[in-house]
Amino acid sequence: MRTAAGTARSGDAVADAPRTTIFTDVDYEKNGKQVVFLRLPHSPHDDAWGVIPIPICVIKNGTGPTVILEGGNHGDEYEGPIALGHLIRDLDPARIQGRLIIIPAVNQPAVARGQRVSPDDGKNFNRTFPGSPTGTATEQISFYVNSVLFPMADAFIDLHSGGSSLSIVPSAIIEPAPDPAHMKRNIDAVLAFDAPMTVVINNLGDPRTSTASAVRAGLTTVGTEMGGGGTVSAAALKVCRRGVDNLLAHFGVLPPAKPAPAGHTQLMQIPGSKGYVFATTDGVFEPFHEHGAQVHEGEPAGQVHHLTDPGRAPQVLRYPTDGVVYGKRQPGLVKPGNCCLVVVTPYTGQLA
Ligand code: CA
C-alpha cells in the first residue's frame, strides 16, 4: 500500500502537464481534522468572479492508509452524504490511523439542487472521468478527483443510492478489476462492508465512472446503492453508516468493528444487458413484482398502460433472464428506453 507520505499535490505538476483549476486551503499532510472547501472558479451571469465551493474534510492521524470517501456523485442520492456528514462531525482524529479524504457533496451544484446531473452544465459527474481542466465545471471536478486525489490514496469508497428514477435493494457494489489480485482486494473489502446484498456492476463496461477510474488508478474500490426514489431511507442509512465503519476497520483506519459483521457472502451481478428491462412504448409502467422477487426468463415483468387510450391493450414487458429483482423505476410515466426493472443473477465472473 502507498502511505500517506507518498502524495501527489496539484502544485507538484510538471510544467507541461495540465493543471487543476481548483484551489484550496486544505493541507493534506496535516494531522487533525480540517473541514474546508475546494474552490472551483466559476463565472456565470450573476457572479463574474465567483467560485463553486465543494466541501472537503481531511482527517489524519500519523501514518497509515489513505481512504477517499465520496458522496454526492449524483445530487439526488442522500444516504451517502448523510453518513459522511456524521463522520465529519463526530469522528475524533485520535481514533484513526492514517488519513481520510471525505468529499460528501462532490458535484456540489447537483447536490445543492437535488439533481442527478449538474444544473450548471447538464453533466452526469459519473460519466465525465477522467475529466478535464479545460472542460465544464463537472469535468473540472472529476479531473481534480482523478488527477490530484486518486494518486494520494490506497482505497476509494463511492456512496450511491438509486436516485430519483430508481429504487434499489440496499447493497454494496464491486467495480470489476482486470487484475485478479486487485479484484480480490475489491471483493474482500466489499464483503467487509457487510451489506445485505453484494453486486458486481460494470455499468455495461462504461469507463467514465469514478469507480472505473479508481480501479485504473490501482485503488481498492467499493461502491454502494442505497435505496433511492430521491428520498432518504432510514433502513438504508443504517446499512450505509455501519458499512462505512466496517470498511474503515477493514482498511485498518478504524479499530475492529463491534459488533463483528454478520458475514453476508453471496455475490450477485448485473448480467450485462440481460439484467435490464426497458420500456418500449410511452405510458405508465405497472411492475408485477417487488424487490427481492425470484423471476424467470420470459415471464411478464410488468406492463405499460396507455391511460388516454383505454381501449388499447397495455404492452407487456418480459424478463430477459432468470434472476432476482434488484431495482425498480420510481416515476410511473415512461418513454421508450427508460429502465423499468433491474435483475441480478449469481456472480459467475462473466459480465457479458
Ligand atoms: Ca447513482
Coordinates of N, CA, C and O in Angstrom, one line a residue, residues 240-335:
C240 N -25.7 1.9 5.5 CA -24.6 2.7 5.0 C -23.6 3.1 6.1 O -22.4 3.0 5.9
R241 N -24.2 3.6 7.2 CA -23.3 4.1 8.3 C -22.5 2.9 8.8 O -21.3 3.0 9.1
R242 N -23.1 1.8 9.1 CA -22.4 0.6 9.6 C -21.4 0.1 8.6 O -20.3 -0.3 9.0
G243 N -21.8 0.1 7.4 CA -20.9 -0.4 6.3 C -19.6 0.4 6.2 O -18.5 -0.1 6.0
V244 N -19.8 1.7 6.3 CA -18.6 2.6 6.2 C -17.7 2.3 7.3 O -16.4 2.2 7.2
D245 N -18.2 2.2 8.5 CA -17.4 1.9 9.7 C -16.7 0.5 9.5 O -15.5 0.4 9.8
N246 N -17.5 -0.5 9.0 CA -16.9 -1.8 8.8 C -15.7 -1.7 7.8 O -14.7 -2.4 8.0
L247 N -15.9 -0.9 6.7 CA -14.9 -0.8 5.7 C -13.6 -0.1 6.3 O -12.5 -0.6 6.0
L248 N -13.8 0.9 7.0 CA -12.7 1.6 7.6 C -11.9 0.8 8.6 O -10.7 0.8 8.7
A249 N -12.6 -0.1 9.3 CA -12.0 -1.1 10.1 C -11.2 -2.1 9.3 O -10.0 -2.5 9.6
H250 N -11.8 -2.5 8.2 CA -11.1 -3.5 7.2 C -9.8 -2.9 6.7 O -8.8 -3.6 6.6
F251 N -9.8 -1.6 6.4 CA -8.6 -1.0 5.9 C -7.6 -0.7 7.0 O -6.5 -0.2 6.7
G252 N -8.0 -0.9 8.2 CA -7.1 -0.6 9.3 C -7.0 0.8 9.8 O -6.2 1.2 10.6
V253 N -8.0 1.7 9.3 CA -8.0 3.1 9.7 C -8.7 3.2 11.0 O -8.4 4.0 11.8
L254 N -9.8 2.4 11.2 CA -10.5 2.4 12.5 C -10.2 1.1 13.2 O -9.9 0.1 12.6
P255 N -10.4 1.0 14.5 CA -10.3 -0.3 15.2 C -11.4 -1.3 14.7 O -12.3 -0.8 14.1
P256 N -11.2 -2.6 15.0 CA -12.2 -3.6 14.6 C -13.6 -3.2 14.9 O -13.9 -2.7 16.0
A257 N -14.5 -3.5 14.0 CA -15.9 -3.2 14.1 C -16.6 -4.0 15.2 O -16.3 -5.1 15.4
K258 N -17.5 -3.3 16.0 CA -18.3 -4.0 17.0 C -19.8 -3.6 16.8 O -20.1 -2.4 16.8
P259 N -20.7 -4.6 16.7 CA -20.4 -6.0 16.7 C -19.8 -6.4 15.4 O -19.8 -5.6 14.4
A260 N -19.1 -7.5 15.3 CA -18.5 -8.0 14.1 C -19.5 -8.1 13.0 O -20.7 -8.4 13.3
P261 N -19.1 -7.9 11.7 CA -20.0 -8.0 10.6 C -20.7 -9.4 10.6 O -20.1 -10.4 11.0
A262 N -21.9 -9.5 10.1 CA -22.7 -10.7 10.1 C -22.1 -11.7 9.1 O -22.4 -12.9 9.3
G263 N -21.4 -11.3 8.1 CA -20.8 -12.2 7.2 C -21.7 -12.6 6.0 O -21.7 -13.7 5.6
H264 N -22.4 -11.6 5.4 CA -23.1 -11.8 4.1 C -22.0 -12.1 3.1 O -21.1 -11.3 2.9
T265 N -22.1 -13.2 2.4 CA -21.0 -13.5 1.4 C -21.5 -13.8 0.0 O -20.7 -13.9 -0.9
Q266 N -22.8 -13.9 -0.3 CA -23.2 -14.3 -1.6 C -23.0 -13.1 -2.6 O -23.5 -12.0 -2.3
L267 N -22.3 -13.3 -3.6 CA -22.1 -12.3 -4.6 C -23.1 -12.5 -5.8 O -23.3 -13.6 -6.3
M268 N -23.7 -11.3 -6.2 CA -24.6 -11.3 -7.3 C -23.9 -10.4 -8.4 O -22.9 -9.8 -8.2
Q269 N -24.5 -10.4 -9.6 CA -24.1 -9.5 -10.6 C -25.2 -9.0 -11.5 O -26.3 -9.7 -11.5
I270 N -25.1 -7.8 -12.0 CA -26.0 -7.4 -13.1 C -25.4 -8.1 -14.4 O -24.2 -7.8 -14.8
P271 N -26.1 -9.0 -15.0 CA -25.5 -9.8 -16.1 C -25.5 -9.1 -17.4 O -26.1 -9.6 -18.4
G272 N -24.8 -8.0 -17.5 CA -24.8 -7.2 -18.7 C -26.1 -6.7 -19.1 O -27.0 -6.5 -18.3
S273 N -26.4 -6.6 -20.4 CA -27.6 -6.0 -20.9 C -28.8 -6.9 -20.6 O -29.9 -6.4 -20.5
K274 N -28.6 -8.2 -20.3 CA -29.8 -9.0 -19.9 C -30.3 -8.7 -18.6 O -31.4 -9.3 -18.2
G275 N -29.6 -7.9 -17.8 CA -30.1 -7.5 -16.5 C -31.2 -6.4 -16.5 O -31.7 -6.1 -15.4
Y276 N -31.5 -5.8 -17.6 CA -32.3 -4.6 -17.7 C -33.6 -4.9 -18.4 O -33.6 -5.5 -19.5
V277 N -34.7 -4.4 -17.9 CA -36.0 -4.4 -18.6 C -36.3 -2.9 -19.0 O -36.4 -2.1 -18.1
F278 N -36.3 -2.6 -20.3 CA -36.5 -1.3 -20.8 C -37.9 -1.1 -21.3 O -38.5 -2.0 -22.0
A279 N -38.5 0.1 -21.2 CA -39.8 0.4 -21.8 C -39.6 0.5 -23.3 O -38.6 0.8 -23.8
T280 N -40.7 0.0 -24.0 CA -40.6 0.0 -25.5 C -41.8 0.9 -26.0 O -42.0 0.9 -27.2
T281 N -42.5 1.6 -25.1 CA -43.6 2.4 -25.6 C -43.8 3.5 -24.5 O -43.4 3.4 -23.4
D282 N -44.5 4.6 -24.9 CA -44.9 5.6 -23.9 C -46.1 5.1 -23.1 O -46.9 4.4 -23.6
G283 N -46.1 5.5 -21.8 CA -47.2 5.2 -21.0 C -46.9 5.2 -19.5 O -45.9 5.9 -19.1
V284 N -47.6 4.4 -18.7 CA -47.4 4.3 -17.3 C -47.0 2.8 -17.0 O -47.8 1.9 -17.3
F285 N -45.9 2.6 -16.4 CA -45.4 1.3 -16.1 C -45.9 0.7 -14.8 O -45.8 1.4 -13.7
E286 N -46.5 -0.5 -14.9 CA -47.0 -1.2 -13.7 C -46.1 -2.4 -13.5 O -46.1 -3.3 -14.3
P287 N -45.3 -2.4 -12.4 CA -44.4 -3.6 -12.2 C -45.3 -4.7 -11.6 O -46.2 -4.5 -10.9
F288 N -44.9 -6.0 -11.9 CA -45.6 -7.1 -11.4 C -44.9 -7.7 -10.1 O -45.5 -8.6 -9.5
H289 N -43.7 -7.3 -9.8 CA -43.0 -7.9 -8.6 C -42.3 -6.8 -7.8 O -42.1 -5.7 -8.2
E290 N -42.1 -7.2 -6.5 CA -41.4 -6.3 -5.6 C -39.9 -6.7 -5.6 O -39.5 -7.7 -6.1
H291 N -39.1 -5.8 -4.9 CA -37.6 -6.1 -4.7 C -37.5 -7.5 -4.1 O -38.2 -7.9 -3.2
G292 N -36.4 -8.2 -4.6 CA -36.1 -9.5 -4.0 C -36.9 -10.6 -4.6 O -36.6 -11.8 -4.2
A293 N -37.9 -10.4 -5.4 CA -38.7 -11.5 -6.0 C -37.8 -12.3 -7.0 O -37.0 -11.8 -7.7
Q294 N -38.0 -13.6 -6.9 CA -37.3 -14.5 -7.8 C -38.1 -14.5 -9.1 O -39.3 -14.8 -9.1
V295 N -37.5 -14.3 -10.3 CA -38.2 -14.2 -11.5 C -37.5 -15.0 -12.6 O -36.4 -15.5 -12.4
H296 N -38.2 -15.2 -13.7 CA -37.7 -16.2 -14.7 C -37.8 -15.6 -16.1 O -38.6 -14.7 -16.4
E297 N -36.8 -16.1 -16.9 CA -36.7 -15.6 -18.3 C -38.0 -15.8 -19.0 O -38.6 -16.9 -19.0
G298 N -38.5 -14.7 -19.7 CA -39.7 -14.8 -20.5 C -41.0 -14.5 -19.7 O -42.1 -14.3 -20.3
E299 N -40.9 -14.5 -18.4 CA -42.0 -14.2 -17.5 C -42.4 -12.7 -17.6 O -41.6 -11.8 -17.7
P300 N -43.7 -12.4 -17.7 CA -44.1 -11.0 -17.7 C -43.6 -10.2 -16.5 O -43.7 -10.7 -15.3
A301 N -42.9 -9.1 -16.8 CA -42.2 -8.3 -15.7 C -43.2 -7.1 -15.3 O -43.1 -6.6 -14.2
G302 N -44.0 -6.7 -16.2 CA -44.9 -5.6 -15.9 C -45.6 -5.2 -17.2 O -45.4 -5.9 -18.2
Q303 N -46.3 -4.1 -17.2 CA -47.0 -3.7 -18.4 C -47.1 -2.2 -18.4 O -47.2 -1.5 -17.4
V304 N -47.1 -1.6 -19.6 CA -47.2 -0.2 -19.8 C -48.6 0.2 -20.3 O -49.0 -0.3 -21.4
H305 N -49.3 1.0 -19.5 CA -50.7 1.3 -19.8 C -50.7 2.6 -20.6 O -49.9 3.6 -20.4
H306 N -51.7 2.7 -21.5 CA -51.9 3.9 -22.3 C -53.2 4.6 -21.7 O -54.3 4.3 -22.1
L307 N -53.0 5.4 -20.7 CA -54.1 5.9 -19.9 C -55.1 6.8 -20.7 O -56.3 6.8 -20.4
T308 N -54.6 7.4 -21.8 CA -55.5 8.3 -22.5 C -56.1 7.6 -23.7 O -56.8 8.2 -24.5
D309 N -55.8 6.3 -23.8 CA -56.4 5.5 -24.9 C -56.8 4.1 -24.3 O -56.2 3.1 -24.6
P310 N -57.8 4.2 -23.5 CA -58.1 3.0 -22.6 C -58.6 1.8 -23.4 O -58.5 0.6 -22.9
G311 N -58.9 1.9 -24.7 CA -59.3 0.8 -25.5 C -58.1 0.0 -26.0 O -58.3 -1.1 -26.5
R312 N -56.9 0.6 -25.9 CA -55.7 -0.1 -26.3 C -55.1 -1.0 -25.2 O -55.0 -0.5 -24.1
A313 N -54.8 -2.2 -25.5 CA -54.3 -3.1 -24.5 C -52.9 -2.6 -24.0 O -52.1 -2.1 -24.8
P314 N -52.6 -2.8 -22.7 CA -51.3 -2.5 -22.2 C -50.2 -3.3 -22.9 O -50.5 -4.4 -23.4
Q315 N -49.0 -2.8 -23.0 CA -47.9 -3.5 -23.6 C -47.1 -4.3 -22.5 O -46.6 -3.6 -21.5
V316 N -47.0 -5.6 -22.6 CA -46.4 -6.4 -21.6 C -44.9 -6.4 -21.9 O -44.4 -6.6 -23.0
L317 N -44.1 -6.2 -20.8 CA -42.6 -6.4 -20.8 C -42.2 -7.7 -20.1 O -42.9 -8.0 -19.1
R318 N -41.2 -8.3 -20.6 CA -40.8 -9.6 -20.1 C -39.4 -9.6 -19.6 O -38.5 -8.8 -20.1
Y319 N -39.1 -10.4 -18.6 CA -37.7 -10.5 -18.1 C -36.8 -11.2 -19.1 O -37.2 -12.3 -19.6
P320 N -35.6 -10.7 -19.4 CA -34.7 -11.3 -20.3 C -33.9 -12.4 -19.7 O -33.1 -13.1 -20.4
T321 N -34.0 -12.7 -18.4 CA -33.2 -13.7 -17.7 C -33.9 -14.1 -16.5 O -34.7 -13.4 -15.9
D322 N -33.5 -15.3 -16.0 CA -33.8 -15.7 -14.6 C -33.0 -14.8 -13.6 O -31.9 -14.4 -14.0
G323 N -33.6 -14.5 -12.5 CA -32.8 -13.7 -11.5 C -33.7 -13.2 -10.4 O -34.8 -13.7 -10.1
V324 N -33.2 -12.2 -9.7 CA -33.8 -11.6 -8.5 C -34.0 -10.1 -8.8 O -33.1 -9.4 -9.3
V325 N -35.2 -9.6 -8.5 CA -35.5 -8.1 -8.8 C -34.7 -7.3 -7.8 O -34.7 -7.4 -6.6
Y326 N -33.8 -6.4 -8.4 CA -32.8 -5.6 -7.7 C -33.2 -4.1 -7.7 O -33.1 -3.5 -6.7
G327 N -33.7 -3.6 -8.8 CA -34.0 -2.2 -8.9 C -35.3 -2.0 -9.7 O -35.7 -2.9 -10.5
K328 N -36.1 -1.0 -9.3 CA -37.3 -0.7 -10.0 C -37.4 0.8 -10.3 O -37.0 1.7 -9.5
R329 N -38.0 1.1 -11.4 CA -38.2 2.5 -11.8 C -39.2 3.2 -10.8 O -40.1 2.5 -10.3
Q330 N -38.9 4.4 -10.4 CA -39.8 5.1 -9.5 C -40.9 5.9 -10.1 O -42.1 5.6 -9.8
P331 N -40.7 6.8 -11.1 CA -41.8 7.5 -11.7 C -42.6 6.5 -12.5 O -42.1 5.7 -13.2
G332 N -44.0 6.6 -12.5 CA -44.8 5.8 -13.3 C -44.6 6.0 -14.7 O -44.6 5.1 -15.6
L333 N -44.5 7.3 -15.1 CA -44.5 7.6 -16.5 C -43.2 7.2 -17.2 O -42.1 7.4 -16.6
V334 N -43.3 6.5 -18.3 CA -42.2 6.0 -19.1 C -42.3 6.4 -20.5 O -43.3 6.6 -21.1
K335 N -41.1 6.4 -21.2 CA -41.0 6.5 -22.6 C -40.0 5.5 -23.1 O -39.3 4.9 -22.3

